[in-house]
Structures are given as structure tokens and as C-alpha cells.
Tab-separated table of C-alpha atoms and ligand atoms in Angstrom:
chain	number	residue	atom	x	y	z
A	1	UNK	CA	-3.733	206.298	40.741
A	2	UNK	CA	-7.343	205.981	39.454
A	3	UNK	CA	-8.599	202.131	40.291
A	4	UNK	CA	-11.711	201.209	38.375
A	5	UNK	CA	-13.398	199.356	41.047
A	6	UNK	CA	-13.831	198.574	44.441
A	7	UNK	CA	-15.966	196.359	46.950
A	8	UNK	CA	-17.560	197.167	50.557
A	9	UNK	CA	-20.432	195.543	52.021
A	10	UNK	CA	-22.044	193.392	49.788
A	11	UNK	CA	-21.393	195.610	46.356
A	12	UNK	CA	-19.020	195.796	43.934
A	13	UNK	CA	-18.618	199.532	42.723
A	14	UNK	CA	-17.746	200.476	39.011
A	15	UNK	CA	-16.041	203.458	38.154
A	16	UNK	CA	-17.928	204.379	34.235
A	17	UNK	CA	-15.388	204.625	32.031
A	18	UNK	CA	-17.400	205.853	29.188
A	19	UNK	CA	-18.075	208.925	31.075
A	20	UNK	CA	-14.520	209.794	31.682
A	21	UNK	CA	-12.791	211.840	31.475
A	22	UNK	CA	-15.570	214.325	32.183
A	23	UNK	CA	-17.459	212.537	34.731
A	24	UNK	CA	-16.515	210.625	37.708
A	25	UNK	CA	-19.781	208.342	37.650
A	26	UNK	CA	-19.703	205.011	39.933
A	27	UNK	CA	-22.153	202.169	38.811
A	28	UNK	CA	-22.889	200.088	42.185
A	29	UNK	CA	-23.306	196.538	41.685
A	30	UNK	CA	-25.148	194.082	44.498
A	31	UNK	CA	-25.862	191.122	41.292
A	32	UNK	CA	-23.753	189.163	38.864
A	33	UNK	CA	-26.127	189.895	36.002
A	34	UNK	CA	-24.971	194.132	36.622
A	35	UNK	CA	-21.604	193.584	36.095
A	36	UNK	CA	-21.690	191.562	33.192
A	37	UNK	CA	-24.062	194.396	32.112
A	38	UNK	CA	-21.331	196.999	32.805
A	39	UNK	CA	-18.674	194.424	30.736
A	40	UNK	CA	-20.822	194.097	27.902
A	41	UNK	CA	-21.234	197.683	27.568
A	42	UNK	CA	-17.354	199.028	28.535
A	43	UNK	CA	-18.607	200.745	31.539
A	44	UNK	CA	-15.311	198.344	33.463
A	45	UNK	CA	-13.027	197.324	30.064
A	46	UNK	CA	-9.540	196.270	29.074
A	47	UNK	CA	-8.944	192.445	29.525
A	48	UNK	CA	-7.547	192.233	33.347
A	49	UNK	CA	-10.128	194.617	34.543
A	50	UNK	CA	-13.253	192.612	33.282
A	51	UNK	CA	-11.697	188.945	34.716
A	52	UNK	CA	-11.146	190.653	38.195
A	53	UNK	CA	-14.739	192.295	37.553
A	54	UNK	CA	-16.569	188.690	36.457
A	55	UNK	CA	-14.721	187.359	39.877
A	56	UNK	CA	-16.073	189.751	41.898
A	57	UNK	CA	-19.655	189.151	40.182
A	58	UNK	CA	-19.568	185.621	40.842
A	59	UNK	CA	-19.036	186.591	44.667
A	60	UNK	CA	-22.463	188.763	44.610
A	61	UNK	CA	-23.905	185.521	43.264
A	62	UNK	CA	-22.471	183.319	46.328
A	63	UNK	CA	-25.042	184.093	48.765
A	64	UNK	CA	-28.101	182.796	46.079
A	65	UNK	CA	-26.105	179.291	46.206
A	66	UNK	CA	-23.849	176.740	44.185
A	67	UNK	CA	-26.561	176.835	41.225
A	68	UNK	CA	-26.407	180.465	40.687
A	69	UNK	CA	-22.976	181.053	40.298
A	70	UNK	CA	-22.863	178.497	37.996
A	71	UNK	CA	-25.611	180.452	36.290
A	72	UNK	CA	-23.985	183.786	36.394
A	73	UNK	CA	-20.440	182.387	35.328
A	74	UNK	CA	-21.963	180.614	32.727
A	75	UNK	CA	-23.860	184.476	31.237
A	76	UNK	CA	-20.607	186.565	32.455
A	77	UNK	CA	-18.240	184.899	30.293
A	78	UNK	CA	-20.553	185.536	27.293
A	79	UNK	CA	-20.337	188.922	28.235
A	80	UNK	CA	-17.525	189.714	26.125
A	81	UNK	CA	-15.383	186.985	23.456
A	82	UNK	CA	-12.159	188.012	22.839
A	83	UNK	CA	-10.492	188.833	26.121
A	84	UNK	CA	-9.463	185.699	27.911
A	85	UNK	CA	-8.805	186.942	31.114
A	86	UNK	CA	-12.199	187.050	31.550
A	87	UNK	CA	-12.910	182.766	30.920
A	88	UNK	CA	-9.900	182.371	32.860
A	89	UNK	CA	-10.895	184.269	35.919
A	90	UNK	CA	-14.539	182.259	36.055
A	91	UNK	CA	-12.491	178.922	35.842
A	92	UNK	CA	-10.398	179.801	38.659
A	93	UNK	CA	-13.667	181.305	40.787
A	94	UNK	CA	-15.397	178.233	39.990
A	95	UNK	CA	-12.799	175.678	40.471
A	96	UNK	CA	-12.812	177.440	44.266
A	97	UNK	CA	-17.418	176.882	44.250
A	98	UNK	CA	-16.241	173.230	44.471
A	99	UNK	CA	-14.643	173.838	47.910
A	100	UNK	CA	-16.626	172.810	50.970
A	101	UNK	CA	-17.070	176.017	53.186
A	102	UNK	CA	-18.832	179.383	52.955
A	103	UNK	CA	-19.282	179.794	49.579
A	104	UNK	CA	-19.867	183.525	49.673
A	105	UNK	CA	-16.372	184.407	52.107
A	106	UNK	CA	-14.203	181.525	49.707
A	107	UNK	CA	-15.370	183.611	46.326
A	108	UNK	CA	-14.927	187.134	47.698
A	109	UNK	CA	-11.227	185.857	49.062
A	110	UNK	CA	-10.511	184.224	45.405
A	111	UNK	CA	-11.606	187.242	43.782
A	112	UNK	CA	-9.695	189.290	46.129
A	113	UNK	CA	-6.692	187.399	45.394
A	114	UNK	CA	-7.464	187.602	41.803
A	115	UNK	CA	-6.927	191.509	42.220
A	116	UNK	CA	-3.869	191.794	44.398
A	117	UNK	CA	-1.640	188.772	41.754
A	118	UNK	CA	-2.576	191.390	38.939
A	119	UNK	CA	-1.593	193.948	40.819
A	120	UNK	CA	1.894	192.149	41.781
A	121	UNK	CA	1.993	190.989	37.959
A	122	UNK	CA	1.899	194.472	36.601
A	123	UNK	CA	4.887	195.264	38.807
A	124	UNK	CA	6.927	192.503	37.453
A	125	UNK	CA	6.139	193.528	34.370
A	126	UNK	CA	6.840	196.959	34.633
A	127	UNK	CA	10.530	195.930	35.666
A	128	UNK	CA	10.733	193.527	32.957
A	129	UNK	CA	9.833	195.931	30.110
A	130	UNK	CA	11.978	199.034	31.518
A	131	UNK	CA	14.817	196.865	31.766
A	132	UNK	CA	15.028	196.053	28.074
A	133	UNK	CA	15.546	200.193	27.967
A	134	UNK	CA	18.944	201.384	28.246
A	135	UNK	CA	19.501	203.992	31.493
A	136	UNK	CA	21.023	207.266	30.282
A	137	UNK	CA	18.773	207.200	27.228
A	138	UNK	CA	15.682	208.655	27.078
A	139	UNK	CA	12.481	206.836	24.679
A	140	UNK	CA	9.741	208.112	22.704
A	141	UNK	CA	7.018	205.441	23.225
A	142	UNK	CA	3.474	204.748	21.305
A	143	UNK	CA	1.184	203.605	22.933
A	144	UNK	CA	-2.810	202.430	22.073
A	145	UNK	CA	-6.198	202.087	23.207
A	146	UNK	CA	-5.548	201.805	27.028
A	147	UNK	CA	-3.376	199.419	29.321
A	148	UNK	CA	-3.049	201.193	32.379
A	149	UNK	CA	-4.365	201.223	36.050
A	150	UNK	CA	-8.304	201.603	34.566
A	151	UNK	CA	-7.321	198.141	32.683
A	152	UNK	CA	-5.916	196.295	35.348
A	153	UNK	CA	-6.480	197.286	38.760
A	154	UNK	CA	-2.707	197.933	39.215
A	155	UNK	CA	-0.524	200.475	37.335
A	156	UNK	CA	-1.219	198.427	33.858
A	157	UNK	CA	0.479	195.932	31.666
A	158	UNK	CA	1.860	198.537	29.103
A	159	UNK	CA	1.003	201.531	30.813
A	160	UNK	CA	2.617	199.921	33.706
A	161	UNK	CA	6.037	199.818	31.528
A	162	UNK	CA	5.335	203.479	30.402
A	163	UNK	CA	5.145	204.644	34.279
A	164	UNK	CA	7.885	202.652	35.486
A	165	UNK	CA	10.378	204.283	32.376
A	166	UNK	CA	8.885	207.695	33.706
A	167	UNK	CA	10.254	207.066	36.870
A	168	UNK	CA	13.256	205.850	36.006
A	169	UNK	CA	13.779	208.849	33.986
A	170	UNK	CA	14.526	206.814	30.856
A	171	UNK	CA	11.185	208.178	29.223
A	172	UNK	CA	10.796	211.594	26.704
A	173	UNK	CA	7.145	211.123	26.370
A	174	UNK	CA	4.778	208.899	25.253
A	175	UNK	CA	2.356	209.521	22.205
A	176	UNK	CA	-1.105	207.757	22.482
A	177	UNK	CA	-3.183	206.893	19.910
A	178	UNK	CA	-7.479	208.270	20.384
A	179	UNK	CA	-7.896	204.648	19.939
A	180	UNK	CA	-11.285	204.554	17.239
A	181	UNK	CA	-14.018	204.120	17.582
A	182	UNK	CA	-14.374	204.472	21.719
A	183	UNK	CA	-11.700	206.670	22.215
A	184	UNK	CA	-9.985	204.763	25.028
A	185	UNK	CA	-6.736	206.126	24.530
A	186	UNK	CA	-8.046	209.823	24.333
A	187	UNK	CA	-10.321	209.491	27.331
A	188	UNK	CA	-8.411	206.852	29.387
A	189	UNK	CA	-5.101	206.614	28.845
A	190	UNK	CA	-4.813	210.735	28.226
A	191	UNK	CA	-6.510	211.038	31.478
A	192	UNK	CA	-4.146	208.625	33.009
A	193	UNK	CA	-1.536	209.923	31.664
A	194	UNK	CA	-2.177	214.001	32.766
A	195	UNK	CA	-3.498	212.713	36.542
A	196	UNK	CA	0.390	211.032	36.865
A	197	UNK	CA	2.093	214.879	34.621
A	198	UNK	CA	3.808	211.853	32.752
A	199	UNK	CA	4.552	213.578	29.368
A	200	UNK	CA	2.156	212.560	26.630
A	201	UNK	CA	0.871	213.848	23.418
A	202	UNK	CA	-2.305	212.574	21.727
A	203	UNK	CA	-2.694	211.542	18.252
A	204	UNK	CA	-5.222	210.361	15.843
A	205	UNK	CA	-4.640	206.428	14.900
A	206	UNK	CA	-3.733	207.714	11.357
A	207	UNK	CA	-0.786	210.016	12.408
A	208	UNK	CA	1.210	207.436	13.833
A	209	UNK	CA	3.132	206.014	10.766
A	210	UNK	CA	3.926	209.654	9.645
A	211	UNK	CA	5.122	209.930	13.360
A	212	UNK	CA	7.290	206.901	12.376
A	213	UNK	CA	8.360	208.247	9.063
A	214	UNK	CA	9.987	211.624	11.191
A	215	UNK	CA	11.579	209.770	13.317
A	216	UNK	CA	9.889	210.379	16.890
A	217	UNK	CA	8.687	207.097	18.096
A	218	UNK	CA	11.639	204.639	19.479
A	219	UNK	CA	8.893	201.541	20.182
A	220	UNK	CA	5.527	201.240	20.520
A	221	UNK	CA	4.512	199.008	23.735
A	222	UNK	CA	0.931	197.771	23.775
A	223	UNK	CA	-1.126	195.493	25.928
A	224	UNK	CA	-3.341	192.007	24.671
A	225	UNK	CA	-6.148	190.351	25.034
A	226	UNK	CA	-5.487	187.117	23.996
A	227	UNK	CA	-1.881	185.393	23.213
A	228	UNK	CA	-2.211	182.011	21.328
A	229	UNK	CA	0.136	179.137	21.738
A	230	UNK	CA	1.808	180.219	18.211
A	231	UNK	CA	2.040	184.013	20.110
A	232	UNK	CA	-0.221	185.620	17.735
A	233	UNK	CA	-1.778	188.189	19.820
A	234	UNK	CA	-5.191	189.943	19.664
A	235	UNK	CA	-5.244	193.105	20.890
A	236	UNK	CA	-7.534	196.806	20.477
A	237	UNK	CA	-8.312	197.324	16.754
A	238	UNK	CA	-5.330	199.233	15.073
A	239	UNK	CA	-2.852	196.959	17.304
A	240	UNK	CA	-2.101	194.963	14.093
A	241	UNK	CA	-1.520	197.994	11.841
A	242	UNK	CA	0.799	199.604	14.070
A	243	UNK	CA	2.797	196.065	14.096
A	244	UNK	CA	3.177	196.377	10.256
A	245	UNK	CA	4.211	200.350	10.524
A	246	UNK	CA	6.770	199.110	13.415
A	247	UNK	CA	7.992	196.519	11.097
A	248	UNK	CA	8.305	199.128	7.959
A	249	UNK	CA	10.321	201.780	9.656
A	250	UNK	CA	11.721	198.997	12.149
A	251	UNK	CA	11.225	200.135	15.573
A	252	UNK	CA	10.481	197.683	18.106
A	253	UNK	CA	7.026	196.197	18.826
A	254	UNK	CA	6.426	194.891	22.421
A	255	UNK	CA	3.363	193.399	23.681
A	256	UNK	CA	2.637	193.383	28.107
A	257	UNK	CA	0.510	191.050	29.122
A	258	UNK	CA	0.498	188.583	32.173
A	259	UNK	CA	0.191	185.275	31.845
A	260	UNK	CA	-3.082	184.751	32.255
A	261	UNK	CA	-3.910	186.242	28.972
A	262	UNK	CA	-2.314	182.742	27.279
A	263	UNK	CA	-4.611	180.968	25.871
A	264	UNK	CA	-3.303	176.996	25.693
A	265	UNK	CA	-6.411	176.275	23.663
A	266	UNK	CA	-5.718	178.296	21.000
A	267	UNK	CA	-3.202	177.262	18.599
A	268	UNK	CA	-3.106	180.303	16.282
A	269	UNK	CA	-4.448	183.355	15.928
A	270	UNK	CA	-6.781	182.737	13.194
A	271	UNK	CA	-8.953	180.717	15.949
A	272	UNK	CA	-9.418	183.773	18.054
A	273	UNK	CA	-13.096	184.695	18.150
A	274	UNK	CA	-13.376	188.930	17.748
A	275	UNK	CA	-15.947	190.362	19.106
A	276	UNK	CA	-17.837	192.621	16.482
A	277	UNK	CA	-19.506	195.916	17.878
A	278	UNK	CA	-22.798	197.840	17.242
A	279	UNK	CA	-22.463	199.996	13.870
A	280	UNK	CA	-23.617	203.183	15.798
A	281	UNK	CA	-20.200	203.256	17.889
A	282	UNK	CA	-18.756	204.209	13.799
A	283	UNK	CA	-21.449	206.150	12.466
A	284	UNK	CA	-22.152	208.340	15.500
A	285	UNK	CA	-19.683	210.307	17.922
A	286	UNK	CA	-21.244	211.117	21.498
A	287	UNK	CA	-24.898	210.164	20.175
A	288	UNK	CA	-24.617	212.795	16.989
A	289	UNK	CA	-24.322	210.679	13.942
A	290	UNK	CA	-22.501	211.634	11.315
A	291	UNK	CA	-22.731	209.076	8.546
A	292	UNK	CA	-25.284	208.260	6.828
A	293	UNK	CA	-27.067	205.103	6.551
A	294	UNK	CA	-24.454	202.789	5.371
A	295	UNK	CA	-23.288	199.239	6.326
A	296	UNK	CA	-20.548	199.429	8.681
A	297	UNK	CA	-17.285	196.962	9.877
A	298	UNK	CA	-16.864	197.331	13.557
A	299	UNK	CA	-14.246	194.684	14.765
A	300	UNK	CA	-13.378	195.878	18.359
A	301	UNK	CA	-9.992	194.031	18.268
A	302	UNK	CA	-7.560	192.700	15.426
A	303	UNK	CA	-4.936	189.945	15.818
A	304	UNK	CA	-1.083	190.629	15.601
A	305	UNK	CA	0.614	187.560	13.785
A	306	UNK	CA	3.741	186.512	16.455
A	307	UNK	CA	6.431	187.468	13.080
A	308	UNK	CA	5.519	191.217	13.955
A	309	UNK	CA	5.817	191.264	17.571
A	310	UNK	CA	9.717	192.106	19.001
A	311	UNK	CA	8.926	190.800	22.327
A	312	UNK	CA	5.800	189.772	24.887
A	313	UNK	CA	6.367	190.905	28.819
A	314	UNK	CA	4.910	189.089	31.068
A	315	UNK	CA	5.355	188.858	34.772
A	316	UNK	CA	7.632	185.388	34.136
A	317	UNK	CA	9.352	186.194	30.927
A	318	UNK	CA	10.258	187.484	27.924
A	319	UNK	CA	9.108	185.892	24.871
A	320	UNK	CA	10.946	187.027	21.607
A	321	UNK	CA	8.601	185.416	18.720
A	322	UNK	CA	9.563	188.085	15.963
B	401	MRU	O1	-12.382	197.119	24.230
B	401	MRU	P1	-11.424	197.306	25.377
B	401	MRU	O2	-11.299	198.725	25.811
B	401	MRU	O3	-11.710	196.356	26.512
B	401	MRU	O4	-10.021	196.878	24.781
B	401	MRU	C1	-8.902	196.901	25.623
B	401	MRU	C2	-7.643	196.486	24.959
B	401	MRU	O5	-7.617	196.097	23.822
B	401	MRU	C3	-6.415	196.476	25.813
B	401	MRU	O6	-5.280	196.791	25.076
B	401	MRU	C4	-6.240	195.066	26.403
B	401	MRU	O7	-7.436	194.618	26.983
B	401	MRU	C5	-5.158	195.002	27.399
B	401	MRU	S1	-5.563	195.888	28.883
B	401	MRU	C6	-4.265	195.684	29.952
């Protein structure tokens, strides 16, 4: 399975992921303020993924002292709003600075450990969301943007579900959504999705309530970037309008997420900051634009209010909020 990092001697290595699935391009990081470069600009996305990655950046800052990592945690969080993953990963690596010892071996351990609980979490989760899938039946599945191993570090929070169906042989295949305007389900999830010869078929967003409408998906599983303490859920833009298509033809809507992607300081979802993203990612595809000069509403995620949602997976429990 692809991983979209890893660390040896002193630097943190990033696997592009706007390159794939063409290129296999590796961004080496030895400083905090290059991986919250490669956050800010998707080269490591999906909300897991940039908390392990932020962790990991505040260990390259350990050797410059105290000060500095609470300089770099303090840029690396900006890096991106919406995912909380990422705030709650620098809490955890900083509540660890406050430790006597050697500050540098402390934060690469934390960050280490950050990694190996996600990848135990997706696990969990994988057996929690195949479960509520009958054996001897076999699902169609929608999925968007991408929750898998290039996500998480592990084998993904809904992509995790989608593998762990596979090999249970309860899954007919699993439909995936290009994910507009970065294409994360066409280039990441596809590509995750061919590497494992799980059976997928790619879709634009707009085909998937006509998909609905003849009958070929059974539930659409999707992952989050931020649950508030009412369970509305933020997620990819399009998350929410495949909710309201679920709800119309009434096919079940789960969310996978671990834990950490609860916020308790958010009460609903209409506190959820989204992050809004440079107009050219709309009006141009790979550098060639094609619109013309016109003004442009690029909301990189959308929030799911909890009525919608069937079910959210995490690694402790089931919440049914719909
Ligand atoms: O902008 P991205 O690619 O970081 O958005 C990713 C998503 O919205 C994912 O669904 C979410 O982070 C969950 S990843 C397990």
C-alpha cells in the first residue's frame, strides 16, 4: 500500500500527491516551515495525513529549541483551517515540548506514535464499518474525494472500510467520484484503488445522483474533516450534496473518521471555518485555463448537517445522528 510519507535521518519525506498518479515525486523535508509549505499547497492532504505531517514538522523544529517549535506549531496550524486533525496533533506534540528531556527524541517518538494510533484506528474502523454489511451480500459503494492510505498513513478511514469489504468479499465495486476541482478521487483514490485490483469505476461528481436514480449505489461511505459536538460534519466539497441525494433515493450515508477529528469546541456546524481556495484551481485544469475572467466560488470543503448522516465510524463507536 502506497504511504505518503516517511522519516530517516533528520528528514521527513513527502510523497507529491499532486503529481500522482503520473509521477512518483518525493518532496524531502529537514524544516517545519517545508511541510507546512507542502500542507498548504496539498502536496501531503486529507485530514489524518496533514496532523501526522505537522507532528513530524514540529520534530525537525526540536533541535532549534523550545522557542521554535512553538514558532513552527504556531505557522503549521495556520497552514490549513478546516481539518482538525491538524490543531489536534500540534496540541498533543506540544503538550509533550513541556516534558523535561531531549526535546528532539520526545517529539520524533510523539509523532511516531501519532502515526502508528492512526494506523491502529483505521483498522478498528475498518471492522466497525464492514460489520454493519451483511456477509453473503455483496455492496455497491460511493465513495469521494479520497480517504484512503494517501490520507491517513494506514489503509484510510473510508477507504479503509472499502478495502476491508473487498476482502471480506462483501464488496461489488466501488464508484468514486473525480472529486472537483483537484481531482483527488480521480488521481488518488483511482490510483489506490487499481494498485490494490479492488473493483472501481470513476465518475464525474454530477453522475452520481443519476447513479442513484438506476439503482447501483447501496451507500455511499465518506471520510471528515471536522465532526462538531451536534455531529455536523465537514467534509471534501460535494460531501454535503451527496448527503441530500442519499437522503432522496434513501440509501445510507456513513461518515469514517477517528476520533480525533471531534471537535469539542465546536458546537455546530455553522461554526466550522472552510477554507476557501485560489480561483485558478476552477478556472484552469493542469495550468490551461479554460474560463474566462470571471469571479469564482472555491470552497474546498462543505458541511454535512448530522440529520443527513446514517452513521459516523470511528475507532470507539458508532454514532447514529440521522
Ligand atoms: O482537500 P483535501 O484533499 O485535504 O480534502 C480531504 C478530505 O476532504 C477527506 O475526505 C478528509 O480529509 C478525510 S481523509 C481520511
Amino acid at each position: 500500500m502506497i504511504k505518503p510519507f516517511y522519516y530517516k535521518d533528520g528528514t521527513f519525506h513527502i510523497l507529491d500527491q499532486r503529481l500522482l498518479p503520473n509521477e512518483e515525486t518525493w518532496i524531502a523535508c529537514k524544516t517545519a516551515d517545508q511541510v507546512a509549505e507542502a500542507i498548504k499547497t496539498l502536496a501531503v492532504r486529507g485530514a489524518p495525513a496533514i496532523g501526522i505531517a505537522a507532528a513530524y514538522g514540529l520534530a525537525l523544529a526540536a533541535p532549534l529549541g523550545k522557542k521554535a517549535v512553538e514558532e513552527a506549531s504556531a505557522f503549521l496550524v495556520r497552514a490549513r483551517p478546516t481539518a482538525v486533525n491538524l490543531e489536534w496533533a500540534v496540541r498533543r506534540m506540544l503538550a509533550v515540548s513541556d516534558n523535561s528531556g531531549d526535546l528532539f527524541a520526545s517529539l520524533l517518538e510523539e509523532a511516531q506514535k501519532i502515526w502508528k494510533e492512526e494506523i491502529q484506528a483505521n483498522e478498528a474502523m475498518a471492522d466497525a464499518g464492514a460489520d454493519l454489511f451483511k456477509t453473503g451480500a455483496r455492496y455497491r459503494i460511493l465513495t469521494h474525494c479520497n480517504a484512503g492510505s494517501l490520507a491517513t498513513g494506514g489503509i484510510g478511514t473510508a477507504v479503509g472500510v472499502i478495502r476491508r469489504l473487498h476482502e471480506q468479499g462483501k464488496l461489488e465495486r466501488v464508484y468514486m467520484d473525480e472529486t472537483r476541482p483537484l481531482l483527488q478521487g480521480a488521481r488518488i483514490t483511482a490510483h489506490e484503488m487499481v494498485s490494490d485490483n479492488i473493483p472501481a469505476t470513476l465518475i464525474t461528481d454530477s453522475m452520481a445522483g443519476w447513479l442513484m436514480k438506476l439503482s447501483k449505489i447501496d451507500a455511499v461511505i465518506v471520510g471528515a474533516d471536522r465532526i462538531a459536538r451536534n455531529l455536523d460534519v465537514a467534509n471534501k466539497i460535494g460531501t454535503y450534496s451527496l448527503a441530500v441525494l442519499s437522503h432522496a433515493h434513501k440509501i445510507p450515508f456513513y461518515i469514517v473518521a477517528p476520533e480525533s477529528t471531534f471537535d469539542p469546541n465546536t458546537q455546530s456546524g455553522e461554526e466550522i471555518v472552510i477554507e476557501q481556495r485560489d480561483e485558478k484551481e476552477v478556472t484552469c485544469f493542469h495550468g490551461v485555463v479554460c474560463a474566462p475572467d470571471v469571479d469564482v466560488f472555491n470552497p474546498s470543503f462543505d458541511v454535512t448537517p448530522h440529520h443527513l448522516i446514517t452513521a459516523i465510524i470511528t475507532q470507539e463507536k458508532v454514532y447514529t445522528p440521522g
